[in-house]
Coordinates of C-alpha atoms and ligand atoms in Angstrom, one line a residue:
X1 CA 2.8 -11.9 -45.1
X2 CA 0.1 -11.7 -42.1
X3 CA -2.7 -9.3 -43.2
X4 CA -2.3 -6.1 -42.5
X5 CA -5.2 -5.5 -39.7
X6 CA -7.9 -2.9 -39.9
X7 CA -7.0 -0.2 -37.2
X8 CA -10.0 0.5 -34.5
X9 CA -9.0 1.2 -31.1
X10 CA -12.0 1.8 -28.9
X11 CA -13.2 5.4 -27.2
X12 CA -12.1 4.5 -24.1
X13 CA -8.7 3.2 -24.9
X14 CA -5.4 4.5 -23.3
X15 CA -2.9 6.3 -25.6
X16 CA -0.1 8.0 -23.3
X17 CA 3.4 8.3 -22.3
X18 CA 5.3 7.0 -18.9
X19 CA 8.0 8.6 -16.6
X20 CA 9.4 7.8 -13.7
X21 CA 10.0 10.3 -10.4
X22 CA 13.6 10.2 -10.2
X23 CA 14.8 10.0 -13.8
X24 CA 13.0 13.1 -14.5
X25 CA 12.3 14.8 -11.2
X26 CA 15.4 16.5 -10.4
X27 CA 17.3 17.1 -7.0
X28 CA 16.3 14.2 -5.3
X29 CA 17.6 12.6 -2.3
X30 CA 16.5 8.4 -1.7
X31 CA 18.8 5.9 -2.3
X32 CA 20.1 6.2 -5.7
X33 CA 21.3 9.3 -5.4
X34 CA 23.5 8.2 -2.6
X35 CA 25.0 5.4 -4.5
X36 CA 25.5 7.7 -7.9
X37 CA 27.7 10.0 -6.0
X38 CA 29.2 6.5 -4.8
X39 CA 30.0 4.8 -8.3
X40 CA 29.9 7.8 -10.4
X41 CA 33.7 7.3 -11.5
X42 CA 33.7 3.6 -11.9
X43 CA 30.6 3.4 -13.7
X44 CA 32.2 6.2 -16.2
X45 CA 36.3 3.9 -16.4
X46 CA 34.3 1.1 -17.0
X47 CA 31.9 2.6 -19.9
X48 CA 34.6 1.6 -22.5
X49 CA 34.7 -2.0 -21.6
X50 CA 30.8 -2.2 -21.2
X51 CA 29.4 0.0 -24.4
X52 CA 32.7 -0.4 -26.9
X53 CA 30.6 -2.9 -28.9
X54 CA 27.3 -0.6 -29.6
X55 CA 27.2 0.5 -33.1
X56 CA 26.7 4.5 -31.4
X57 CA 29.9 4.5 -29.1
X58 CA 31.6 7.1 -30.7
X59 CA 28.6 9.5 -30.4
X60 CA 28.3 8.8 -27.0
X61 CA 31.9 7.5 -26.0
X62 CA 32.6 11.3 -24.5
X63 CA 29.3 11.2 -22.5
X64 CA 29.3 8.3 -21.4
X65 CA 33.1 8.8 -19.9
X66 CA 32.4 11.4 -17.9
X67 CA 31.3 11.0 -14.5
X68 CA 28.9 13.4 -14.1
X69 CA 27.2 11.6 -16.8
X70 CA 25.9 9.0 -13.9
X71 CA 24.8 11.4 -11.5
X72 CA 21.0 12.3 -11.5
X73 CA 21.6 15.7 -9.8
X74 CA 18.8 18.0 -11.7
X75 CA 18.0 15.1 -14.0
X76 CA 15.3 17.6 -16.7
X77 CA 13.8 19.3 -13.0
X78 CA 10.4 18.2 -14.2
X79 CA 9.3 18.6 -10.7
X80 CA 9.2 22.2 -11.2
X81 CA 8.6 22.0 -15.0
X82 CA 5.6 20.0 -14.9
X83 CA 3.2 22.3 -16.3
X84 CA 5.5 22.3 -19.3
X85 CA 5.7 19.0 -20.0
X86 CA 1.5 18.4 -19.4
X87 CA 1.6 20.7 -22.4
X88 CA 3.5 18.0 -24.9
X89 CA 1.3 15.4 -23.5
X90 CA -1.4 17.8 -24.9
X91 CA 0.2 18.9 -27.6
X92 CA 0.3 15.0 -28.8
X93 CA -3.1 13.9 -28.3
X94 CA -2.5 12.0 -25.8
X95 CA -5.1 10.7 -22.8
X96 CA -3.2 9.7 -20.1
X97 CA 0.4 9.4 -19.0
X98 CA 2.2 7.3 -16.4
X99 CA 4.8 8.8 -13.7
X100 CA 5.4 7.6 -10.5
X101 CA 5.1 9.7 -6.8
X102 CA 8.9 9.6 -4.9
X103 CA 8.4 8.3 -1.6
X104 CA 11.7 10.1 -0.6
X105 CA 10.0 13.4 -1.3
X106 CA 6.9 12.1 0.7
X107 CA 8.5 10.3 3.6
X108 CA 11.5 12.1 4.2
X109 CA 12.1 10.7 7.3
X110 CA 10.7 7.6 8.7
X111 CA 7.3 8.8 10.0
X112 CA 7.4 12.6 9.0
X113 CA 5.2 13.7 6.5
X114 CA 6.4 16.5 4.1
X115 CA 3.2 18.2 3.7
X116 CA 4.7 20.1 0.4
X117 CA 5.5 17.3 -1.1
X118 CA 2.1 16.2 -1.3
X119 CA 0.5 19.0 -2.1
X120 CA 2.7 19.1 -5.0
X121 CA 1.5 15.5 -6.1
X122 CA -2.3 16.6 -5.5
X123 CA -1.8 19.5 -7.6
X124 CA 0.3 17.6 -10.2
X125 CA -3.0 15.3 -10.7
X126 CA -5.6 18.1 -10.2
X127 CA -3.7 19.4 -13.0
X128 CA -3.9 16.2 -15.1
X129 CA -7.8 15.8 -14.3
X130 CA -8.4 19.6 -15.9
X131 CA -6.4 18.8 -19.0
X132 CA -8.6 15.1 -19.8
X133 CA -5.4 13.3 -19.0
X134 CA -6.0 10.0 -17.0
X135 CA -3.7 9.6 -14.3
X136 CA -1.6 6.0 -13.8
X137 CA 0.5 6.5 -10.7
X138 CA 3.3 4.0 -9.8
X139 CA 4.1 3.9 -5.8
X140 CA 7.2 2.2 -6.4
X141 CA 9.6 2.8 -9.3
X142 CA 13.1 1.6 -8.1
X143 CA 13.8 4.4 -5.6
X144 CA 13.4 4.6 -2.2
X145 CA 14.0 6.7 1.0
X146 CA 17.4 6.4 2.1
X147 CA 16.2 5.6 5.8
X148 CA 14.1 2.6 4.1
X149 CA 17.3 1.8 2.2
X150 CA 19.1 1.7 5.2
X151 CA 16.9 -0.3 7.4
X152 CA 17.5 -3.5 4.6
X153 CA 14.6 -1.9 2.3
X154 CA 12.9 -4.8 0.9
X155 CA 14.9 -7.3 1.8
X156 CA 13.2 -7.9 5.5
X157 CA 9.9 -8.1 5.7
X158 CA 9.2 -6.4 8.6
X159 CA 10.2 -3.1 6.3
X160 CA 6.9 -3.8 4.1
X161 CA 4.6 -2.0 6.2
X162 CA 6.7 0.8 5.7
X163 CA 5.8 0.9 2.4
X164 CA 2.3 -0.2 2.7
X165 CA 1.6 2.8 5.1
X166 CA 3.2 5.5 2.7
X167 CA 1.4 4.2 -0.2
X168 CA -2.0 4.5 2.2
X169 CA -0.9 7.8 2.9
X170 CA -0.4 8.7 -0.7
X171 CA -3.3 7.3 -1.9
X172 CA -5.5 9.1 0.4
X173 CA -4.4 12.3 0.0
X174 CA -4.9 11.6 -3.8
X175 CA -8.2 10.3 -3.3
X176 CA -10.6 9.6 -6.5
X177 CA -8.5 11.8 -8.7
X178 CA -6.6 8.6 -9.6
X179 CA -8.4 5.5 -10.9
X180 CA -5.2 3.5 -12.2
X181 CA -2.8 2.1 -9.7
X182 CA 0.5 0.5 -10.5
X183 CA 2.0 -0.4 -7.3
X184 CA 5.7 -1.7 -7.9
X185 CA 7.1 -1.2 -11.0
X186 CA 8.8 -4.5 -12.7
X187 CA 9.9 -6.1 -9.7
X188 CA 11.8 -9.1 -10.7
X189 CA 14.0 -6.6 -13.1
X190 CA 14.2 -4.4 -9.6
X191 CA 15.5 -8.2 -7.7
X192 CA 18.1 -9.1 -10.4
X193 CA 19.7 -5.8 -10.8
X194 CA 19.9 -4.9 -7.2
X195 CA 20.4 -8.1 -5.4
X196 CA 21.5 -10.6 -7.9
X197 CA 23.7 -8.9 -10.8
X198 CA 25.0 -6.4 -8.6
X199 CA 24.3 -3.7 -10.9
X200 CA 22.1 -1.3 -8.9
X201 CA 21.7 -0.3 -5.6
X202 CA 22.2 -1.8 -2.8
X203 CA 25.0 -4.0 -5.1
X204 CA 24.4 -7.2 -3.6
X205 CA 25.0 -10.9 -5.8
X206 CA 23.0 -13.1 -3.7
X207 CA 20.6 -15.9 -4.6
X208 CA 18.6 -15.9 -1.1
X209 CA 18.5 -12.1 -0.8
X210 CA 17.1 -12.0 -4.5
X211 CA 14.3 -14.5 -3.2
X212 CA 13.5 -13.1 -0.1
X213 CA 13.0 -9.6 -1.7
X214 CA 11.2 -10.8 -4.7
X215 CA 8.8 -12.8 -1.5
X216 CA 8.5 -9.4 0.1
X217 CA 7.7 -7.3 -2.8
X218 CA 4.6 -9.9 -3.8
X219 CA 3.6 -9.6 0.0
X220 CA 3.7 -5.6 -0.2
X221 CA 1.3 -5.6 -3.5
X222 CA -0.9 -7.4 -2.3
X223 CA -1.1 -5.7 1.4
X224 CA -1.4 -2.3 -0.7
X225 CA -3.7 -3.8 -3.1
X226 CA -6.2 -4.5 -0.2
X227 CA -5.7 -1.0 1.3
X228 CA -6.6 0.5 -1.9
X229 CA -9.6 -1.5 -2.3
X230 CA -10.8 -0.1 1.5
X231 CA -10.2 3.4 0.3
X232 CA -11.9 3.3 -2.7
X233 CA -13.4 0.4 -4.9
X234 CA -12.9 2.4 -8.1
X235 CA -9.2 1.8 -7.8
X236 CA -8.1 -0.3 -10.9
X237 CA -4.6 -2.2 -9.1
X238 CA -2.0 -3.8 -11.0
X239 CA 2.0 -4.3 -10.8
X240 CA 4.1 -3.3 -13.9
X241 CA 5.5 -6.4 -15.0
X242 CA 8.3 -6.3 -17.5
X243 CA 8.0 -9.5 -19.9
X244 CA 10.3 -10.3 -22.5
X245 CA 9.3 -12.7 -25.4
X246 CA 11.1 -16.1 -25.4
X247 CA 11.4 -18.1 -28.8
X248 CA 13.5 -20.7 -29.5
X249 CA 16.1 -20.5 -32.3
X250 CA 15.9 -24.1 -34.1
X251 CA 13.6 -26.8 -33.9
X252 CA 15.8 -28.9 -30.7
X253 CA 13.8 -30.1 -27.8
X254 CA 16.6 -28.0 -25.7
X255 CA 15.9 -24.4 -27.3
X256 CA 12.2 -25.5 -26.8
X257 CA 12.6 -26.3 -23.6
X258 CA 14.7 -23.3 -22.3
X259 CA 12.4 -21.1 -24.3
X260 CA 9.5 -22.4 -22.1
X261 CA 11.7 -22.4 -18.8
X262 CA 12.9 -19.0 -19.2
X263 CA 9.7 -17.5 -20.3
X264 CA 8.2 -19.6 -17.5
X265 CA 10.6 -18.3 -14.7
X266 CA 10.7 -14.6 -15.9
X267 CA 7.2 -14.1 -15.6
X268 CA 5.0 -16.7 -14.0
X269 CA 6.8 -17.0 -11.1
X270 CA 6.6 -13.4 -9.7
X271 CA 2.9 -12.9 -11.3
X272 CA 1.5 -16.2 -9.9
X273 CA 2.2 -14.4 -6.1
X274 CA 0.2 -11.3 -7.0
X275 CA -1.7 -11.7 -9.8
X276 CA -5.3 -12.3 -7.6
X277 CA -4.5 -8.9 -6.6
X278 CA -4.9 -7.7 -9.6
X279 CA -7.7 -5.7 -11.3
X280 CA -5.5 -5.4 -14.5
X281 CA -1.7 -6.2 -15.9
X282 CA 0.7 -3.8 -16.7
X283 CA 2.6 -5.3 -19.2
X284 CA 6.0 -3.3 -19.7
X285 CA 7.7 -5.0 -23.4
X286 CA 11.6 -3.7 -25.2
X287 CA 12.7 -7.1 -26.6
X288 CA 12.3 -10.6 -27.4
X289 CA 15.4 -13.4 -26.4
X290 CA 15.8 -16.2 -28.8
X291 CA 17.3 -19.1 -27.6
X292 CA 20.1 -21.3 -29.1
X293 CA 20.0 -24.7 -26.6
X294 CA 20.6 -23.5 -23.2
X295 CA 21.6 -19.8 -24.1
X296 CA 19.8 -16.2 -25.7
X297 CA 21.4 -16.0 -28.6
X298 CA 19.6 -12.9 -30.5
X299 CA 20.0 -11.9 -34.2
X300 CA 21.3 -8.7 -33.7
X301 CA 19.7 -7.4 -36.9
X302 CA 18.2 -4.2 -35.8
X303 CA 19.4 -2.7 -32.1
X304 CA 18.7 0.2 -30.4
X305 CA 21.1 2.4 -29.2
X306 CA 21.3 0.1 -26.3
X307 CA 22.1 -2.9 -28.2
X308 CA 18.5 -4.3 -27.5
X309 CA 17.0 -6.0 -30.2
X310 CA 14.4 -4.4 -31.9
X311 CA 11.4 -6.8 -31.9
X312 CA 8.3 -4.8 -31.5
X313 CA 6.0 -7.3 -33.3
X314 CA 6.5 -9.7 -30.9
X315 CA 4.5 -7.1 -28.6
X316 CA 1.7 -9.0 -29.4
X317 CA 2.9 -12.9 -28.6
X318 CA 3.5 -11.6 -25.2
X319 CA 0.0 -10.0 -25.2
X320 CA -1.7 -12.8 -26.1
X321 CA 0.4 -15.2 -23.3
X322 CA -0.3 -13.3 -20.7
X323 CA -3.5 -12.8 -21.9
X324 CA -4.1 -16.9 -21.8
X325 CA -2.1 -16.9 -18.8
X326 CA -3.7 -14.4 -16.5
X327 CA -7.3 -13.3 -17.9
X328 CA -6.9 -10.0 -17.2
X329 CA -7.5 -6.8 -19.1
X330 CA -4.0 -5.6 -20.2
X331 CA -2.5 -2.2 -20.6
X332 CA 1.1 -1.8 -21.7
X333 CA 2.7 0.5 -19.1
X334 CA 6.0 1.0 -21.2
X335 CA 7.3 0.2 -24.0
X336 CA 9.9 1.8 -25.7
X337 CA 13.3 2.4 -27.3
X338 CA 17.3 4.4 -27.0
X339 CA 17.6 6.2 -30.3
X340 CA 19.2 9.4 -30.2
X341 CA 18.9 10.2 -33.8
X342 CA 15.4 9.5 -33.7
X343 CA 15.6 7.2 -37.0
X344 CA 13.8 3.6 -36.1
X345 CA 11.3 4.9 -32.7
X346 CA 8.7 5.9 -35.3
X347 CA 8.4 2.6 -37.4
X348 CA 8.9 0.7 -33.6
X349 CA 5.8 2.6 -32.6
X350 CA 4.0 1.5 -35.8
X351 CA 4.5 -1.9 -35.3
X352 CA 3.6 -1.4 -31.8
X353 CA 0.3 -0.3 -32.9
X354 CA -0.2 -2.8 -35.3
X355 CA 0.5 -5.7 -32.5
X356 CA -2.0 -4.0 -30.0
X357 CA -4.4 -4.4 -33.3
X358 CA -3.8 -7.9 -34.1
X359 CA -3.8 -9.4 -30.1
X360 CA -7.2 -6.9 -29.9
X361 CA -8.2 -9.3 -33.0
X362 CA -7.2 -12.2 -31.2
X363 CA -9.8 -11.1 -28.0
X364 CA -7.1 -9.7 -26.0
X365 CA -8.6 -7.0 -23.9
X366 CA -5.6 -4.7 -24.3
X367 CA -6.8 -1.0 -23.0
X368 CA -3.8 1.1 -23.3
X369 CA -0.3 1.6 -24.5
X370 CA 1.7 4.2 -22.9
X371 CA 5.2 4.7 -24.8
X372 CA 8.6 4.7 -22.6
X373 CA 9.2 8.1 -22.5
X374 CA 7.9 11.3 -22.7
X375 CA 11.2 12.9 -22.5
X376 CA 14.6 12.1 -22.5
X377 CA 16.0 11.0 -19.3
X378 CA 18.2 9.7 -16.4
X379 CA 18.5 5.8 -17.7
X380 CA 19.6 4.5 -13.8
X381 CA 23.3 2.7 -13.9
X382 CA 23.6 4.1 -17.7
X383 CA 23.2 7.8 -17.1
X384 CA 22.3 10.1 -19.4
X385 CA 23.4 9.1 -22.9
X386 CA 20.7 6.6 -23.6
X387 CA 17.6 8.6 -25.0
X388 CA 14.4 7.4 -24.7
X389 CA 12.2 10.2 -25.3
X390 CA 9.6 11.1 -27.8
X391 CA 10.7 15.0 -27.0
X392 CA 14.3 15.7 -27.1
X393 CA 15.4 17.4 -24.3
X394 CA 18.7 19.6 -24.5
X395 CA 20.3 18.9 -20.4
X396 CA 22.3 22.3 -20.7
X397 CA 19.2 24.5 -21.0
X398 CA 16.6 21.8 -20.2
X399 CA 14.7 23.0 -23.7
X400 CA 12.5 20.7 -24.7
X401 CA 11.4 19.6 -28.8
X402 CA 9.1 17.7 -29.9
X403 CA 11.2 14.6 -32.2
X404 CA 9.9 13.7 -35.2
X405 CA 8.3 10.5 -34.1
X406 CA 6.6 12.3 -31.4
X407 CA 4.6 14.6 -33.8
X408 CA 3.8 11.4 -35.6
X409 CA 2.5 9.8 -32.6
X410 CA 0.5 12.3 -31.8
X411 CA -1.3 12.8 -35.8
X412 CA -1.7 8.8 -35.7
X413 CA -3.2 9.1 -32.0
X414 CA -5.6 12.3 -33.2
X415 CA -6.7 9.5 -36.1
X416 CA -7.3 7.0 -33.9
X417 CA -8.9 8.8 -31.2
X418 CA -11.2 10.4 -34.1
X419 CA -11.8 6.9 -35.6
X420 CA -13.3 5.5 -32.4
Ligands
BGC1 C1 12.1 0.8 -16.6 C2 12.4 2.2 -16.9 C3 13.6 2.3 -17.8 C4 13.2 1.6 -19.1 C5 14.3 1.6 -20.1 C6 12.2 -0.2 -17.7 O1 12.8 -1.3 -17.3 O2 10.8 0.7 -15.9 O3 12.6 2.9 -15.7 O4 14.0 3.6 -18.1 O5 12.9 0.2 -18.8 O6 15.4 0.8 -19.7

């Protein structure tokens, strides 16, 4: 047994939550939406097939069925119950809290500014700021303005000054009241889903489009990375990067060697293109893939509601790579688990903490951990039955409670934040 670490998280560390605009927002209108309304009814026929296997299928078998279960529509309306949900944030202790800004909202059209729409943003952090919650604000979380979408979104580069002049835009009209800038959030998941495994929007399987937008989102970091440095050198830059922890399964020079190649290729490649531009790493961590030979082949021991395995010790292995890796200071920008019934997210968070203890001991400068999510939400392709929130939130009356774990976070982060 490894000893059990003694707990001391410094003043100034991180402890928060993270969102994302359009799984919580509500009545949206960028690209997703479009392609919801478009797949709504396959994605539901073909829930049986996909999910049949997950130990909760019967709970959520009649959710999951339904159509509407895959359209975002109000998704929890956050965007007008903001003030609401600052309050849980308060309520557990927390000191900062992650969400992105929905260009769509923004940039309605190409070129016209919707001067409401920022307002709202500036207010939204103005509110943060008065409550001592540090603002992390993502620019890009998967969705996009359907005129983006339309003109090949990231796919040509010619499009990235599109989104290097809303995120100047943005970032202007926010000004100093945001220090922590995440400006595309896990990328190479983004590049696989949409352009490789067909499973999100735009639905394309193709090797060289997967490239070539992977080439153009490391090109539009790093142009918004400088930008943000011209506005103001306080800015703290990073990418959310979404790293998985490879192991190999037995002792053959194959599962060691595809352990290392997949580890390799998941998250050097990408990070190598931006990582100069960055003033920190967001690290975002759900599971670790062990490998049998030339295949993941996972244990399957404990699983979230998603069938993910439930590794959160091995939080810190990929803390201390990266750390080696990339010298950076870290902060873990999500991390998180589906569990309706609220029974394991409480011991995950535990061990959570105790991995950001044990890579601290190790001299990895980890500064933050900010759990994935607040609140119950709109999980993309997967809709609605997945719950990943530390408050419960009831979609027929949007009534949000606190779960169990939540409360808990919050006593351990009161401790912690009382220790340092
Ligand atoms: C994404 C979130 C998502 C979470 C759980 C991350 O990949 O950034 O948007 O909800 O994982 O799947």
């Amino acid at each position: 047994m490894p000893k059990k670490p003694n707990v001391h998280f410094p003043k100034r560390f991180l402890w928060g939550a993270a969102t994302s605009a359009h799984q919580i927002e509500g009545n949206n209108h960028n690209q997703w939406t479009v392609w919801e309304l478009e797949h709504a009814k396959v994605l539901a026929a073909s829930a049986q097939y996909q999910y049949h296997d997950l130990p909760v299928w019967d709970d959520v078998k009649p959710q999951a069925m339904r159509p509407e279960n895959y359209v975002s529509g109000l998704a929890i309306n956050h965007y007008e119950l903001y003030e609401e949900d600052f309050a849980l944030l308060k309520k557990m202790n927390l000191n900062s809290f992650r969400f992105s800004v929905e260009w769509s909202r923004i940039e309605p059209e190409e070129g016209a500014w919707n001067s409401e729409a920022i307002a709202h943003y500036v207010q939204y952090v103005k509110r943060l700021g008065e409550l001592g919650i540090e603002p992390i604000v993502t620019l890009f979380h998967f969705s996009l303005p359907t005129w983006f979408a339309e003109r090949g979104g990231f796919e040509k580069r010619a499009n990235v000054k599109y989104f290097v002049r809303f995120s100047e835009k943005i970032l202007s009209e926010l000004g100093g009241s945001v220090r922590y800038i995440i400006t595309l959030n896990e990328p190479v998941i983004y590049a696989m889903n949409s352009y490789y495994r067909h499973e999100w929007p735009p639905s394309k399987s193709s090797k060289f489009e997967t490239w070539r937008v992977l080439q153009n989102l490391a090109l539009a970091h790093r142009r918004t990375a400088k930008i943000a440095r011209g506005l103001n050198r306080r800015y703290k830059v990073s990418v959310a990067h979404n790293s998985a922890y490879y192991y190999p399964g037995d002792d053959a020079w194959v599962s060691r060697l595809s352990a290392w190649v997949l580890q390799h290729v998941t998250d050097d490649y990408f990070l190598r293109k931006v990582i100069r531009s960055c003033d920190f790493l967001g690290v975002n961590y759900y599971f670790s893939n062990r490998v049998y030979g030339y295949r993941v082949h996972n244990p399957n021991e404990a699983l979230s509601d998603l069938g993910w395995d439930l590794t959160p010790a091995d939080l810190q292995y990929v803390l201390e790579r990266l750390h080696r890796k990339y010298k950076r200071p870290l902060i873990v920008t999500e991390a998180g688990l589906a569990d309706a019934t609220d029974e394991r997210r409480k011991a995950v968070i535990m061990q959570h903490i105790v991995a950001l203890q044990r890579a601290r001991d190790e001299g990895v400068d980890v500064q933050g951990y900010l759990h994935w999510s607040l609140l119950d939400n709109f999980e993309w392709d997967k809709g609605r039955w997945p719950r990943f929130g530390l408050v419960h939130v009831d979609y027929a009356t949007q009534k949000r409670s606190l779960r169990p774990s939540g409360t808990w976070y919050g006593q351990v982060v009161k401790k912690l934040r009382e220790q340092a």
